[in-house]
């Protein structure tokens, strides 16, 4: 009987953790509509924890250190956000007013290409193609512009403003203040037999998340600021908006830079009649990619985080499909955690009798 109980206990443990994991995933899926401010607050708390620790080491207690960090962040973030939204709103308004001229200029530049196609394909109706392009491009760009301007002027009403602006800072404050207490309580609940192994995996997870999330967030903010400022000085309409979005989505490998470059080039092609401003737009993205590849990513993110670009893209796609915006927020952290657990499982497998048996 002793042998039976000792052999069945591991199976019961695996069943317990599997059922607990399934219930957790189901709860997240059911509550996805209300989790956004809480998840945002937890992520902010995790990102700001090193700052609180530094003030804590200087002699400030945890509550005072947390309050000081939150005040500093709010004093920097709120004016910067208001300034950014004001510039973007102004650029969107100017773009909508100049849109008919841009559409006409773009059609005129495309006329030689359409004429050449008509010579090669006799049945092609050039006038119909130009009319189709003009009407559809104008309608689509106006719709996108009005939606963007409405979101900005409405204060991001699509997102739950009250919950994000009121609940998120509160959650972030309590997470920062009580972070060490949460860690101690979780550590006290770990199974004694596997406590050291779990601690080791937790340290690896923290290293992976810190290396990618904190580092990549810094890269995205720096790139977004660089692209926005560069395109603004070039004089590109919507340059601030396109540049900032291109920087923010740079955590998706190649997607941010390529999409920002293509959109900026399309706007520049319609806006400018000379080649010099178009070359300047190309130069902004070329310099940005040089800085990212040679300085920002190697120094801020590093190459030892263990997250393959394909794995990141799959995680983002799966998270967006399953949980929407919330899924996009937690996709990369979840991918990092799963990556560490999978590597640990593979290591255990290679030391098991199943792998070593001949």
Short mmCIF file of C-alpha atoms in Angstrom, two decimals:
data_model
loop_
_atom_site.label_atom_id
_atom_site.label_comp_id
_atom_site.label_asym_id
_atom_site.label_seq_id
_atom_site.Cartn_x
_atom_site.Cartn_y
_atom_site.Cartn_z
CA UNK A 1 0.00 0.00 0.00
CA UNK A 2 2.90 2.34 0.74
CA UNK A 3 4.28 1.78 -2.74
CA UNK A 4 0.89 2.47 -4.30
CA UNK A 5 0.40 5.73 -2.41
CA UNK A 6 3.91 6.94 -3.23
CA UNK A 7 3.46 6.28 -6.94
CA UNK A 8 0.00 7.79 -7.18
CA UNK A 9 0.83 10.97 -5.25
CA UNK A 10 2.77 12.62 -8.12
CA UNK A 11 -0.11 11.89 -10.47
CA UNK A 12 -2.53 13.49 -8.03
CA UNK A 13 -0.25 16.53 -7.73
CA UNK A 14 -0.14 16.94 -11.51
CA UNK A 15 -3.92 16.59 -11.71
CA UNK A 16 -4.38 19.21 -8.98
CA UNK A 17 -2.14 21.77 -10.72
CA UNK A 18 -3.68 21.05 -14.11
CA UNK A 19 -7.23 21.55 -12.80
CA UNK A 20 -6.14 24.73 -10.99
CA UNK A 21 -4.54 26.07 -14.17
CA UNK A 22 -7.67 25.33 -16.24
CA UNK A 23 -9.91 27.05 -13.67
CA UNK A 24 -7.60 30.08 -13.63
CA UNK A 25 -7.66 30.37 -17.44
CA UNK A 26 -11.45 30.04 -17.45
CA UNK A 27 -11.81 32.76 -14.80
CA UNK A 28 -9.57 35.11 -16.81
CA UNK A 29 -11.64 34.49 -19.95
CA UNK A 30 -14.96 35.07 -18.13
CA UNK A 31 -13.76 38.21 -16.33
CA UNK A 32 -11.78 39.68 -19.24
CA UNK A 33 -14.09 42.69 -19.54
CA UNK A 34 -13.25 43.93 -16.00
CA UNK A 35 -9.62 42.84 -15.66
CA UNK A 36 -7.99 45.53 -17.81
CA UNK A 37 -7.43 48.21 -15.10
CA UNK A 38 -6.23 45.59 -12.61
CA UNK A 39 -3.80 43.97 -15.03
CA UNK A 40 -2.57 47.42 -16.08
CA UNK A 41 -2.02 48.34 -12.45
CA UNK A 42 -0.11 45.12 -11.76
CA UNK A 43 2.12 45.65 -14.80
CA UNK A 44 2.82 49.26 -13.76
CA UNK A 45 3.63 48.06 -10.26
CA UNK A 46 6.05 45.48 -11.62
CA UNK A 47 7.73 48.03 -13.89
CA UNK A 48 8.14 50.63 -11.13
CA UNK A 49 9.22 48.23 -8.36
CA UNK A 50 12.99 48.76 -8.98
CA UNK A 51 12.57 52.50 -8.41
CA UNK A 52 10.72 51.92 -5.15
CA UNK A 53 13.45 49.51 -4.04
CA UNK A 54 16.12 52.15 -4.67
CA UNK A 55 14.30 54.76 -2.57
CA UNK A 56 13.67 52.05 0.04
CA UNK A 57 17.41 51.35 0.21
CA UNK A 58 18.04 55.08 0.73
CA UNK A 59 16.13 54.90 4.01
CA UNK A 60 12.55 55.70 2.98
CA UNK A 61 9.86 53.29 4.14
CA UNK A 62 7.92 51.37 1.49
CA UNK A 63 4.79 53.55 1.64
CA UNK A 64 6.70 56.83 1.33
CA UNK A 65 8.90 55.43 -1.45
CA UNK A 66 5.83 54.23 -3.35
CA UNK A 67 4.09 57.61 -2.97
CA UNK A 68 7.18 59.46 -4.19
CA UNK A 69 7.57 57.23 -7.26
CA UNK A 70 3.87 57.51 -8.19
CA UNK A 71 3.97 61.31 -7.86
CA UNK A 72 7.09 61.54 -10.07
CA UNK A 73 5.55 59.29 -12.72
CA UNK A 74 2.26 61.22 -12.76
CA UNK A 75 4.05 64.58 -12.96
CA UNK A 76 5.95 63.35 -16.02
CA UNK A 77 3.26 61.22 -17.71
CA UNK A 78 0.21 63.52 -17.52
CA UNK A 79 1.77 66.64 -19.16
CA UNK A 80 3.53 64.48 -21.76
CA UNK A 81 0.28 62.69 -22.62
CA UNK A 82 -1.70 65.93 -22.86
CA UNK A 83 0.96 67.50 -25.07
CA UNK A 84 1.09 64.43 -27.31
CA UNK A 85 -2.70 64.27 -27.69
CA UNK A 86 -2.86 67.99 -28.48
CA UNK A 87 -0.23 67.71 -31.24
CA UNK A 88 -1.85 64.58 -32.72
CA UNK A 89 -5.32 66.15 -32.65
CA UNK A 90 -3.99 69.27 -34.41
CA UNK A 91 -2.21 67.17 -37.06
CA UNK A 92 -5.29 65.05 -37.72
CA UNK A 93 -7.38 68.21 -38.20
CA UNK A 94 -4.89 69.67 -40.68
CA UNK A 95 -4.65 66.36 -42.51
CA UNK A 96 -8.43 66.13 -42.94
CA UNK A 97 -8.57 69.68 -44.32
CA UNK A 98 -5.75 69.01 -46.79
CA UNK A 99 -7.00 65.53 -47.71
CA UNK A 100 -8.67 66.47 -51.04
CA UNK A 101 -5.45 68.09 -52.29
CA UNK A 102 -3.41 65.05 -51.22
CA UNK A 103 -5.79 62.68 -52.99
CA UNK A 104 -5.62 64.76 -56.17
CA UNK A 105 -1.81 64.95 -56.02
CA UNK A 106 -1.55 61.20 -55.47
CA UNK A 107 -3.86 60.47 -58.42
CA UNK A 108 -1.82 62.73 -60.67
CA UNK A 109 1.37 60.93 -59.66
CA UNK A 110 -0.24 57.59 -60.38
CA UNK A 111 -1.50 58.64 -63.83
CA UNK A 112 1.69 57.62 -65.69
CA UNK A 113 1.55 54.17 -64.08
CA UNK A 114 -2.15 53.77 -64.96
CA UNK A 115 -1.53 54.95 -68.52
CA UNK A 116 1.33 52.48 -68.89
CA UNK A 117 -0.92 49.69 -67.64
CA UNK A 118 -3.60 50.73 -70.15
CA UNK A 119 -1.09 50.47 -72.99
CA UNK A 120 -0.17 46.96 -71.90
CA UNK A 121 -3.78 45.92 -71.14
CA UNK A 122 -6.05 47.44 -73.86
CA UNK A 123 -9.28 46.61 -72.07
CA UNK A 124 -8.32 48.58 -68.99
CA UNK A 125 -10.41 51.72 -68.34
CA UNK A 126 -7.99 54.30 -66.92
CA UNK A 127 -10.68 56.89 -66.06
CA UNK A 128 -12.71 54.34 -64.12
CA UNK A 129 -9.63 53.27 -62.14
CA UNK A 130 -8.79 56.89 -61.27
CA UNK A 131 -12.37 57.60 -60.19
CA UNK A 132 -12.44 54.43 -58.09
CA UNK A 133 -9.14 55.26 -56.39
CA UNK A 134 -10.16 58.84 -55.74
CA UNK A 135 -13.54 58.04 -54.18
CA UNK A 136 -12.40 55.06 -52.10
CA UNK A 137 -9.17 56.60 -50.86
CA UNK A 138 -10.93 59.78 -49.84
CA UNK A 139 -13.73 57.99 -48.02
CA UNK A 140 -11.45 55.54 -46.23
CA UNK A 141 -8.89 58.14 -45.17
CA UNK A 142 -11.61 60.52 -43.99
CA UNK A 143 -13.21 57.75 -41.96
CA UNK A 144 -9.88 56.81 -40.35
CA UNK A 145 -9.07 60.43 -39.64
CA UNK A 146 -12.46 61.20 -38.10
CA UNK A 147 -12.32 58.09 -35.93
CA UNK A 148 -8.82 58.99 -34.74
CA UNK A 149 -9.78 62.59 -34.05
CA UNK A 150 -12.95 61.49 -32.25
CA UNK A 151 -11.02 59.12 -30.02
CA UNK A 152 -8.45 61.78 -29.15
CA UNK A 153 -10.89 64.64 -28.60
CA UNK A 154 -13.19 62.33 -26.64
CA UNK A 155 -10.37 61.36 -24.30
CA UNK A 156 -10.11 57.72 -25.42
CA UNK A 157 -13.76 57.09 -24.62
CA UNK A 158 -13.61 53.72 -26.33
CA UNK A 159 -11.57 52.46 -23.41
CA UNK A 160 -13.11 52.58 -19.97
CA UNK A 161 -11.74 55.97 -18.92
CA UNK A 162 -13.09 55.88 -15.39
CA UNK A 163 -11.68 52.46 -14.59
CA UNK A 164 -8.33 53.07 -16.25
CA UNK A 165 -7.77 56.52 -14.74
CA UNK A 166 -9.15 55.83 -11.27
CA UNK A 167 -8.70 52.12 -10.56
CA UNK A 168 -5.33 51.56 -12.27
CA UNK A 169 -3.33 54.07 -10.16
CA UNK A 170 -4.88 52.68 -6.97
CA UNK A 171 -4.02 49.10 -7.94
CA UNK A 172 -0.51 50.15 -8.96
CA UNK A 173 0.02 51.97 -5.64
CA UNK A 174 -1.05 49.01 -3.49
CA UNK A 175 0.90 46.55 -5.63
CA UNK A 176 4.04 48.66 -5.21
CA UNK A 177 3.55 49.20 -1.49
CA UNK A 178 2.73 45.58 -0.67
CA UNK A 179 4.90 43.86 -3.32
CA UNK A 180 7.35 42.33 -0.82
CA UNK A 181 4.46 41.17 1.35
CA UNK A 182 2.79 39.42 -1.61
CA UNK A 183 6.06 37.69 -2.48
CA UNK A 184 6.53 36.47 1.11
CA UNK A 185 2.98 35.12 1.30
CA UNK A 186 3.31 33.29 -2.01
CA UNK A 187 6.69 31.92 -0.96
CA UNK A 188 5.13 30.61 2.26
CA UNK A 189 2.51 28.65 0.26
CA UNK A 190 5.03 26.84 -1.95
CA UNK A 191 5.22 23.05 -1.57
CA UNK A 192 8.17 22.30 0.72
CA UNK A 193 9.45 19.43 -1.42
CA UNK A 194 9.84 21.56 -4.55
CA UNK A 195 10.29 25.03 -3.03
CA UNK A 196 13.89 25.49 -4.24
CA UNK A 197 13.01 24.43 -7.77
CA UNK A 198 10.04 26.81 -7.92
CA UNK A 199 12.16 29.65 -6.56
CA UNK A 200 14.76 29.03 -9.23
CA UNK A 201 12.11 29.08 -11.97
CA UNK A 202 10.58 32.24 -10.49
CA UNK A 203 13.97 33.98 -10.64
CA UNK A 204 14.38 32.91 -14.26
CA UNK A 205 10.86 34.18 -15.06
CA UNK A 206 11.60 37.51 -13.37
CA UNK A 207 14.87 37.84 -15.31
CA UNK A 208 13.09 37.09 -18.58
CA UNK A 209 10.21 39.49 -17.94
CA UNK A 210 12.46 42.23 -16.61
CA UNK A 211 14.83 41.88 -19.53
CA UNK A 212 12.11 41.99 -22.14
CA UNK A 213 9.25 44.06 -20.74
CA UNK A 214 11.23 46.80 -19.03
CA UNK A 215 13.90 46.87 -21.71
CA UNK A 216 11.53 46.64 -24.68
CA UNK A 217 9.20 49.26 -23.22
CA UNK A 218 12.14 51.65 -22.99
CA UNK A 219 13.08 50.86 -26.59
CA UNK A 220 9.49 51.46 -27.77
CA UNK A 221 9.20 54.80 -25.98
CA UNK A 222 12.57 56.01 -27.27
CA UNK A 223 11.81 54.89 -30.83
CA UNK A 224 8.31 56.37 -30.72
CA UNK A 225 9.68 59.70 -29.52
CA UNK A 226 12.45 59.65 -32.13
CA UNK A 227 10.13 58.81 -35.04
CA UNK A 228 7.53 61.37 -33.91
CA UNK A 229 10.05 64.20 -33.49
CA UNK A 230 11.88 63.31 -36.70
CA UNK A 231 8.73 63.14 -38.83
CA UNK A 232 7.41 66.31 -37.19
CA UNK A 233 10.50 68.31 -38.16
CA UNK A 234 10.38 66.83 -41.65
CA UNK A 235 6.87 68.33 -41.85
CA UNK A 236 4.99 65.10 -42.53
CA UNK A 237 1.26 65.33 -41.87
CA UNK A 238 0.25 62.82 -39.16
CA UNK A 239 3.98 62.31 -38.59
CA UNK A 240 3.66 62.49 -34.81
CA UNK A 241 0.82 59.95 -34.75
CA UNK A 242 2.41 57.55 -37.24
CA UNK A 243 5.82 57.80 -35.59
CA UNK A 244 4.50 57.25 -32.09
CA UNK A 245 2.41 54.24 -33.14
CA UNK A 246 5.36 52.79 -35.08
CA UNK A 247 7.50 53.07 -31.96
CA UNK A 248 4.89 51.60 -29.62
CA UNK A 249 4.33 48.48 -31.73
CA UNK A 250 8.05 47.94 -32.24
CA UNK A 251 7.88 45.16 -29.62
CA UNK A 252 6.40 43.06 -32.46
CA UNK A 253 9.51 42.18 -34.49
CA UNK A 254 9.73 44.22 -37.72
CA UNK A 255 6.00 45.07 -37.71
CA UNK A 256 6.31 48.50 -36.10
CA UNK A 257 9.14 49.81 -38.23
CA UNK A 258 7.84 48.36 -41.52
CA UNK A 259 4.24 49.54 -41.04
CA UNK A 260 5.35 53.01 -39.90
CA UNK A 261 7.74 53.29 -42.83
CA UNK A 262 5.14 52.23 -45.43
CA UNK A 263 2.43 54.56 -44.06
CA UNK A 264 4.84 57.49 -43.75
CA UNK A 265 6.15 56.92 -47.27
CA UNK A 266 2.59 56.83 -48.65
CA UNK A 267 1.69 60.10 -46.91
CA UNK A 268 4.96 61.71 -48.03
CA UNK A 269 4.39 60.58 -51.62
CA UNK A 270 0.96 62.26 -51.61
CA UNK A 271 2.04 65.36 -49.68
CA UNK A 272 5.32 66.34 -51.37
CA UNK A 273 6.15 67.11 -54.98
CA UNK A 274 9.94 66.95 -54.56
CA UNK A 275 12.13 64.00 -53.71
CA UNK A 276 14.06 65.64 -50.87
CA UNK A 277 11.33 65.42 -48.15
CA UNK A 278 10.61 61.82 -49.16
CA UNK A 279 14.31 61.01 -48.71
CA UNK A 280 14.20 62.73 -45.33
CA UNK A 281 11.32 60.46 -44.24
CA UNK A 282 13.34 57.44 -45.37
CA UNK A 283 16.33 58.82 -43.46
CA UNK A 284 14.34 59.11 -40.22
CA UNK A 285 13.43 55.42 -40.30
CA UNK A 286 16.91 54.39 -41.45
CA UNK A 287 18.51 56.19 -38.51
CA UNK A 288 15.87 54.78 -36.15
CA UNK A 289 16.58 51.23 -37.26
CA UNK A 290 20.32 51.81 -36.93
CA UNK A 291 19.91 53.09 -33.38
CA UNK A 292 17.57 50.25 -32.43
CA UNK A 293 19.74 47.47 -33.84
CA UNK A 294 23.13 48.76 -32.68
CA UNK A 295 22.47 50.61 -29.42
CA UNK A 296 18.96 50.42 -27.97
CA UNK A 297 18.09 46.73 -28.16
CA UNK A 298 21.60 45.37 -27.31
CA UNK A 299 21.93 47.66 -24.27
CA UNK A 300 18.36 47.81 -22.96
CA UNK A 301 16.99 44.37 -23.87
CA UNK A 302 19.99 42.14 -24.56
CA UNK A 303 20.02 38.83 -26.38
CA UNK A 304 19.57 36.36 -23.54
CA UNK A 305 15.86 36.71 -22.77
CA UNK A 306 14.99 33.41 -24.43
CA UNK A 307 11.98 34.70 -26.40
CA UNK A 308 12.10 33.95 -30.11
CA UNK A 309 10.46 36.57 -32.40
CA UNK A 310 8.12 33.94 -33.88
CA UNK A 311 7.01 32.92 -30.38
CA UNK A 312 6.31 36.57 -29.53
CA UNK A 313 4.24 37.12 -32.69
CA UNK A 314 2.23 33.94 -32.09
CA UNK A 315 1.59 34.91 -28.47
CA UNK A 316 0.37 38.38 -29.46
CA UNK A 317 -1.93 36.98 -32.16
CA UNK A 318 -3.36 34.31 -29.85
CA UNK A 319 -3.79 36.76 -26.97
CA UNK A 320 -5.55 39.31 -29.18
CA UNK A 321 -7.95 36.69 -30.57
CA UNK A 322 -8.82 35.22 -27.16
CA UNK A 323 -8.89 38.28 -24.88
CA UNK A 324 -8.73 41.37 -27.11
CA UNK A 325 -6.67 44.29 -25.80
CA UNK A 326 -6.19 42.54 -22.45
CA UNK A 327 -4.72 39.57 -24.30
CA UNK A 328 -2.25 41.83 -26.10
CA UNK A 329 -1.10 43.23 -22.76
CA UNK A 330 -0.47 39.87 -21.11
CA UNK A 331 0.66 37.97 -24.22
CA UNK A 332 4.40 38.67 -23.91
CA UNK A 333 4.59 38.10 -20.12
CA UNK A 334 2.67 34.85 -20.54
CA UNK A 335 4.95 33.80 -23.39
CA UNK A 336 7.98 34.51 -21.20
CA UNK A 337 6.58 32.46 -18.31
CA UNK A 338 5.64 29.56 -20.57
CA UNK A 339 9.07 29.71 -22.21
CA UNK A 340 10.81 29.30 -18.83
CA UNK A 341 8.46 26.47 -17.77
CA UNK A 342 8.90 24.65 -21.09
CA UNK A 343 12.69 24.91 -20.87
CA UNK A 344 12.53 23.55 -17.31
CA UNK A 345 10.27 20.70 -18.43
CA UNK A 346 12.65 19.82 -21.28
CA UNK A 347 15.59 19.83 -18.87
CA UNK A 348 13.73 17.48 -16.51
CA UNK A 349 12.82 15.23 -19.43
CA UNK A 350 16.47 14.96 -20.52
CA UNK A 351 17.40 13.81 -17.00
CA UNK A 352 14.51 11.33 -16.75
CA UNK A 353 14.55 7.58 -17.32
CA UNK A 354 12.21 8.06 -20.27
CA UNK A 355 14.95 9.95 -22.15
CA UNK A 356 18.00 8.11 -20.81
CA UNK A 357 16.64 4.58 -21.12
CA UNK A 358 18.11 2.49 -23.93
#
